[in-house]
Amino acid sequence: MERKKKNKLVKASTVTKSTVHAVSPLQAFVLHLICGLGLASAFWVAHNVYSVNLIGSPAQTLRLIWVGEAPIVILLYSVFRQNPSQCSYVKAVARGFLALPFGAIANALGAIVLGAPIGIKYFPGTLNWSLLMSALTFVPAASVFGSSWTEWRRIFAQTKPIEYIDYMICLPAHGAVIGSWFGAWPMPLDWERPWQEWPVSVTYGSIAGYLVGMVASFGILLFHGVRQRVKGD
């Protein structure tokens, strides 16, 4: 009986190692840094090349941001895909791009349910904001986990990250959602400021929350890495 139990434990550990791509704190830092620089570069291009900004031309600016950020997120997170022996890098990239419109639909429906304005006037802004949110929330999970409902439920519904890559997906995604919720607070106030219009303040909130989530995830990974070194010594 004891031998059988040991064999089961060895098999389970072997399966876990083969299905999870190890991530070091340095890799996490580089990934988050590149994603953050991607957002900053998109804002720079919008302002200096196309002479638009989020307040004056929200739809066009958001389109430039998600078009620049989505490929970066997909290409980077696909490196840490689950089951790399069974799922090629190209396949992980493909499912990341496929998840982009589906995640946009989910984010748009969620925003409308929570009170986002509806109409032809607001459609371009809602569409491009939803695609950006999809790139920050759905796309990383799709690139890494594919269609594994168990992993999606654990990360988004139960919020139970285990591996390093889980924190890299979970915290920035939740930060973007929570940040967009906080960003929507000023919209109904009668300050009559242009940044209160949909989806300007919500976008600022979602990006701020996303950046905070990236910093938090890196901090957790760094803490775990230091603690493991201390235990090893």
CSV table of C-alpha atoms in Angstrom, one decimal:
chain,number,residue,atom,x,y,z
A,1,MET,CA,0.0,0.0,0.0
A,2,GLU,CA,2.8,2.4,0.9
A,3,ARG,CA,4.6,1.7,-2.4
A,4,LYS,CA,1.4,2.4,-4.3
A,5,LYS,CA,0.9,5.7,-2.5
A,6,LYS,CA,4.5,6.7,-3.3
A,7,ASN,CA,4.1,5.8,-6.9
A,8,LYS,CA,0.9,7.9,-7.1
A,9,LEU,CA,2.7,10.8,-5.5
A,10,VAL,CA,5.6,10.5,-7.9
A,11,LYS,CA,3.3,10.3,-10.9
A,12,ALA,CA,1.3,13.3,-9.7
A,13,SER,CA,4.4,15.4,-9.2
A,14,THR,CA,5.7,14.4,-12.6
A,15,VAL,CA,2.5,15.4,-14.3
A,16,THR,CA,2.4,18.7,-12.5
A,17,LYS,CA,6.0,19.5,-13.6
A,18,SER,CA,5.3,18.6,-17.2
A,19,THR,CA,2.1,20.7,-17.4
A,20,VAL,CA,3.3,23.8,-15.7
A,21,HIS,CA,5.9,26.1,-17.2
A,22,ALA,CA,8.2,27.4,-14.4
A,23,VAL,CA,8.4,31.2,-14.1
A,24,SER,CA,11.2,33.0,-12.3
A,25,PRO,CA,10.7,36.4,-10.7
A,26,LEU,CA,13.1,37.8,-13.3
A,27,GLN,CA,10.9,36.5,-16.1
A,28,ALA,CA,7.8,37.9,-14.4
A,29,PHE,CA,9.5,41.3,-14.1
A,30,VAL,CA,10.5,41.3,-17.7
A,31,LEU,CA,7.0,40.3,-18.9
A,32,HIS,CA,5.3,42.9,-16.8
A,33,LEU,CA,7.8,45.5,-17.8
A,34,ILE,CA,7.3,44.9,-21.5
A,35,CYS,CA,3.5,44.9,-21.1
A,36,GLY,CA,3.7,48.2,-19.2
A,37,LEU,CA,6.0,49.7,-21.8
A,38,GLY,CA,3.6,48.6,-24.5
A,39,LEU,CA,0.9,50.6,-22.9
A,40,ALA,CA,3.1,53.6,-22.5
A,41,SER,CA,4.3,53.3,-26.2
A,42,ALA,CA,0.7,53.1,-27.4
A,43,PHE,CA,-0.1,56.4,-25.6
A,44,TRP,CA,3.0,58.0,-27.0
A,45,VAL,CA,2.2,56.9,-30.5
A,46,ALA,CA,-1.4,58.2,-30.2
A,47,HIS,CA,-0.3,61.6,-28.9
A,48,ASN,CA,2.9,62.2,-31.0
A,49,VAL,CA,2.1,60.4,-34.2
A,50,TYR,CA,-1.7,60.6,-34.6
A,51,SER,CA,-2.2,63.7,-32.4
A,52,VAL,CA,-5.1,62.1,-30.5
A,53,ASN,CA,-5.7,61.5,-26.8
A,54,LEU,CA,-8.1,59.6,-24.7
A,55,ILE,CA,-10.2,62.7,-23.8
A,56,GLY,CA,-10.5,64.2,-27.3
A,57,SER,CA,-10.7,61.0,-29.3
A,58,PRO,CA,-11.4,58.1,-27.0
A,59,ALA,CA,-12.4,55.5,-29.6
A,60,GLN,CA,-9.4,56.1,-31.9
A,61,THR,CA,-7.0,56.3,-28.9
A,62,LEU,CA,-8.3,53.1,-27.4
A,63,ARG,CA,-8.0,51.3,-30.8
A,64,LEU,CA,-4.3,52.3,-31.0
A,65,ILE,CA,-3.8,51.0,-27.5
A,66,TRP,CA,-5.4,47.6,-27.8
A,67,VAL,CA,-3.9,47.1,-31.3
A,68,GLY,CA,-0.4,47.6,-29.9
A,69,GLU,CA,-0.9,45.9,-26.5
A,70,ALA,CA,-2.8,42.7,-27.5
A,71,PRO,CA,0.0,41.2,-29.7
A,72,ILE,CA,2.5,41.9,-26.9
A,73,VAL,CA,0.4,40.2,-24.3
A,74,ILE,CA,-0.3,37.2,-26.5
A,75,LEU,CA,3.3,36.7,-27.7
A,76,LEU,CA,4.7,36.9,-24.1
A,77,TYR,CA,2.1,34.9,-22.2
A,78,SER,CA,2.1,32.1,-24.8
A,79,VAL,CA,5.7,31.3,-23.8
A,80,PHE,CA,4.3,30.1,-20.4
A,81,ARG,CA,1.5,28.0,-21.9
A,82,GLN,CA,0.3,24.9,-20.1
A,83,ASN,CA,1.3,21.5,-21.4
A,84,PRO,CA,4.1,22.8,-23.7
A,85,SER,CA,4.8,19.3,-24.9
A,86,GLN,CA,1.2,19.0,-26.2
A,87,CYS,CA,0.5,22.6,-27.1
A,88,SER,CA,2.9,24.4,-29.5
A,89,TYR,CA,3.8,28.1,-29.2
A,90,VAL,CA,1.9,28.8,-32.4
A,91,LYS,CA,-1.2,27.2,-31.1
A,92,ALA,CA,-1.1,29.2,-27.8
A,93,VAL,CA,-0.7,32.4,-29.9
A,94,ALA,CA,-3.6,31.4,-32.1
A,95,ARG,CA,-6.0,30.8,-29.1
A,96,GLY,CA,-4.9,34.1,-27.6
A,97,PHE,CA,-6.0,36.0,-30.7
A,98,LEU,CA,-9.2,33.9,-30.9
A,99,ALA,CA,-10.0,34.8,-27.3
A,100,LEU,CA,-9.7,38.6,-28.0
A,101,PRO,CA,-13.2,39.1,-29.6
A,102,PHE,CA,-14.9,36.7,-27.2
A,103,GLY,CA,-13.4,38.5,-24.2
A,104,ALA,CA,-14.5,41.8,-25.7
A,105,ILE,CA,-18.1,40.5,-25.9
A,106,ALA,CA,-18.0,39.4,-22.3
A,107,ASN,CA,-16.6,42.8,-21.1
A,108,ALA,CA,-19.0,44.8,-23.2
A,109,LEU,CA,-22.0,42.9,-21.8
A,110,GLY,CA,-20.7,43.3,-18.3
A,111,ALA,CA,-20.3,47.0,-18.7
A,112,ILE,CA,-23.7,47.4,-20.2
A,113,VAL,CA,-25.3,45.4,-17.4
A,114,LEU,CA,-23.5,47.7,-14.9
A,115,GLY,CA,-24.8,50.9,-16.6
A,116,ALA,CA,-22.6,51.7,-19.6
A,117,PRO,CA,-24.4,53.9,-22.1
A,118,ILE,CA,-26.0,52.3,-25.1
A,119,GLY,CA,-26.3,53.8,-28.6
A,120,ILE,CA,-24.6,54.4,-31.9
A,121,LYS,CA,-22.8,57.3,-30.4
A,122,TYR,CA,-21.1,55.2,-27.7
A,123,PHE,CA,-20.6,52.0,-29.8
A,124,PRO,CA,-17.0,52.8,-31.1
A,125,GLY,CA,-15.8,53.7,-27.6
A,126,THR,CA,-17.5,50.6,-26.0
A,127,LEU,CA,-16.1,48.3,-28.7
A,128,ASN,CA,-12.5,49.5,-28.4
A,129,TRP,CA,-12.6,49.6,-24.6
A,130,SER,CA,-13.9,46.1,-24.5
A,131,LEU,CA,-11.1,44.9,-26.8
A,132,LEU,CA,-8.6,46.5,-24.6
A,133,MET,CA,-10.1,44.9,-21.5
A,134,SER,CA,-10.1,41.6,-23.2
A,135,ALA,CA,-6.4,42.0,-23.9
A,136,LEU,CA,-5.8,42.7,-20.2
A,137,THR,CA,-8.0,40.0,-18.7
A,138,PHE,CA,-9.1,37.2,-21.0
A,139,VAL,CA,-6.2,36.9,-23.5
A,140,PRO,CA,-3.4,36.0,-21.0
A,141,ALA,CA,-5.6,33.2,-19.5
A,142,ALA,CA,-6.5,31.9,-23.0
A,143,SER,CA,-2.8,31.9,-24.1
A,144,VAL,CA,-1.7,30.0,-21.1
A,145,PHE,CA,-4.6,27.7,-20.2
A,146,GLY,CA,-6.6,27.5,-23.4
A,147,SER,CA,-10.1,26.3,-22.8
A,148,SER,CA,-9.5,24.5,-19.5
A,149,TRP,CA,-12.6,25.4,-17.6
A,150,THR,CA,-11.0,24.2,-14.3
A,151,GLU,CA,-8.2,26.7,-14.6
A,152,TRP,CA,-10.4,29.5,-15.7
A,153,ARG,CA,-12.8,28.9,-12.7
A,154,ARG,CA,-9.9,28.7,-10.3
A,155,ILE,CA,-8.3,31.9,-11.5
A,156,PHE,CA,-11.4,34.1,-12.1
A,157,ALA,CA,-14.3,32.7,-10.1
A,158,GLN,CA,-12.5,31.3,-7.0
A,159,THR,CA,-9.4,33.6,-7.2
A,160,LYS,CA,-7.1,30.8,-6.1
A,161,PRO,CA,-3.7,31.3,-7.8
A,162,ILE,CA,-1.2,28.5,-7.1
A,163,GLU,CA,1.7,28.8,-9.5
A,164,TYR,CA,3.7,31.9,-10.4
A,165,ILE,CA,2.0,32.3,-13.7
A,166,ASP,CA,-1.4,32.2,-12.0
A,167,TYR,CA,-0.5,35.4,-10.0
A,168,MET,CA,0.7,37.0,-13.3
A,169,ILE,CA,-2.7,36.4,-14.8
A,170,CYS,CA,-5.0,36.7,-11.9
A,171,LEU,CA,-3.9,39.9,-10.1
A,172,PRO,CA,-3.5,42.2,-13.2
A,173,ALA,CA,-6.9,41.0,-14.6
A,174,HIS,CA,-8.7,41.6,-11.3
A,175,GLY,CA,-6.9,44.9,-11.0
A,176,ALA,CA,-8.1,46.0,-14.4
A,177,VAL,CA,-11.7,45.0,-13.6
A,178,ILE,CA,-11.7,46.7,-10.1
A,179,GLY,CA,-10.0,49.7,-11.5
A,180,SER,CA,-12.6,50.2,-14.2
A,181,TRP,CA,-15.3,49.9,-11.5
A,182,PHE,CA,-13.6,52.7,-9.5
A,183,GLY,CA,-13.1,54.7,-12.7
A,184,ALA,CA,-16.8,54.7,-13.4
A,185,TRP,CA,-17.6,56.5,-10.1
A,186,PRO,CA,-17.0,60.0,-11.4
A,187,MET,CA,-19.2,59.5,-14.5
A,188,PRO,CA,-22.6,60.4,-12.9
A,189,LEU,CA,-21.3,63.4,-11.0
A,190,ASP,CA,-22.2,66.9,-12.3
A,191,TRP,CA,-18.7,68.2,-12.6
A,192,GLU,CA,-19.1,68.5,-16.4
A,193,ARG,CA,-15.5,67.5,-17.1
A,194,PRO,CA,-14.6,65.9,-20.4
A,195,TRP,CA,-12.7,63.0,-18.7
A,196,GLN,CA,-16.0,62.0,-17.1
A,197,GLU,CA,-17.4,60.8,-20.4
A,198,TRP,CA,-17.7,57.2,-21.2
A,199,PRO,CA,-15.3,55.4,-21.5
A,200,VAL,CA,-12.5,57.9,-20.6
A,201,SER,CA,-12.5,57.7,-16.8
A,202,VAL,CA,-13.2,53.9,-16.9
A,203,THR,CA,-10.2,53.4,-19.2
A,204,TYR,CA,-7.9,55.4,-16.8
A,205,GLY,CA,-9.2,53.3,-13.9
A,206,SER,CA,-8.7,50.0,-15.7
A,207,ILE,CA,-5.2,50.8,-16.8
A,208,ALA,CA,-4.2,52.0,-13.4
A,209,GLY,CA,-5.7,48.9,-11.8
A,210,TYR,CA,-3.9,46.7,-14.3
A,211,LEU,CA,-0.5,48.3,-13.5
A,212,VAL,CA,-1.1,48.0,-9.7
A,213,GLY,CA,-2.0,44.3,-10.3
A,214,MET,CA,1.3,43.8,-12.2
A,215,VAL,CA,3.3,45.4,-9.4
A,216,ALA,CA,1.5,43.3,-6.8
A,217,SER,CA,2.0,40.0,-8.7
A,218,PHE,CA,5.7,40.7,-9.1
A,219,GLY,CA,5.9,41.6,-5.4
A,220,ILE,CA,4.3,38.3,-4.4
A,221,LEU,CA,6.6,36.3,-6.8
A,222,LEU,CA,9.6,38.1,-5.4
A,223,PHE,CA,8.5,37.3,-1.8
A,224,HIS,CA,8.0,33.7,-2.6
A,225,GLY,CA,11.4,33.5,-4.3
A,226,VAL,CA,13.2,35.0,-1.3
A,227,ARG,CA,11.4,32.7,1.1
A,228,GLN,CA,12.3,29.6,-0.9
A,229,ARG,CA,15.9,30.7,-0.9
A,230,VAL,CA,15.8,31.1,2.9
A,231,LYS,CA,14.3,27.7,3.3
A,232,GLY,CA,16.9,26.2,1.0
A,233,ASP,CA,19.8,27.7,3.0
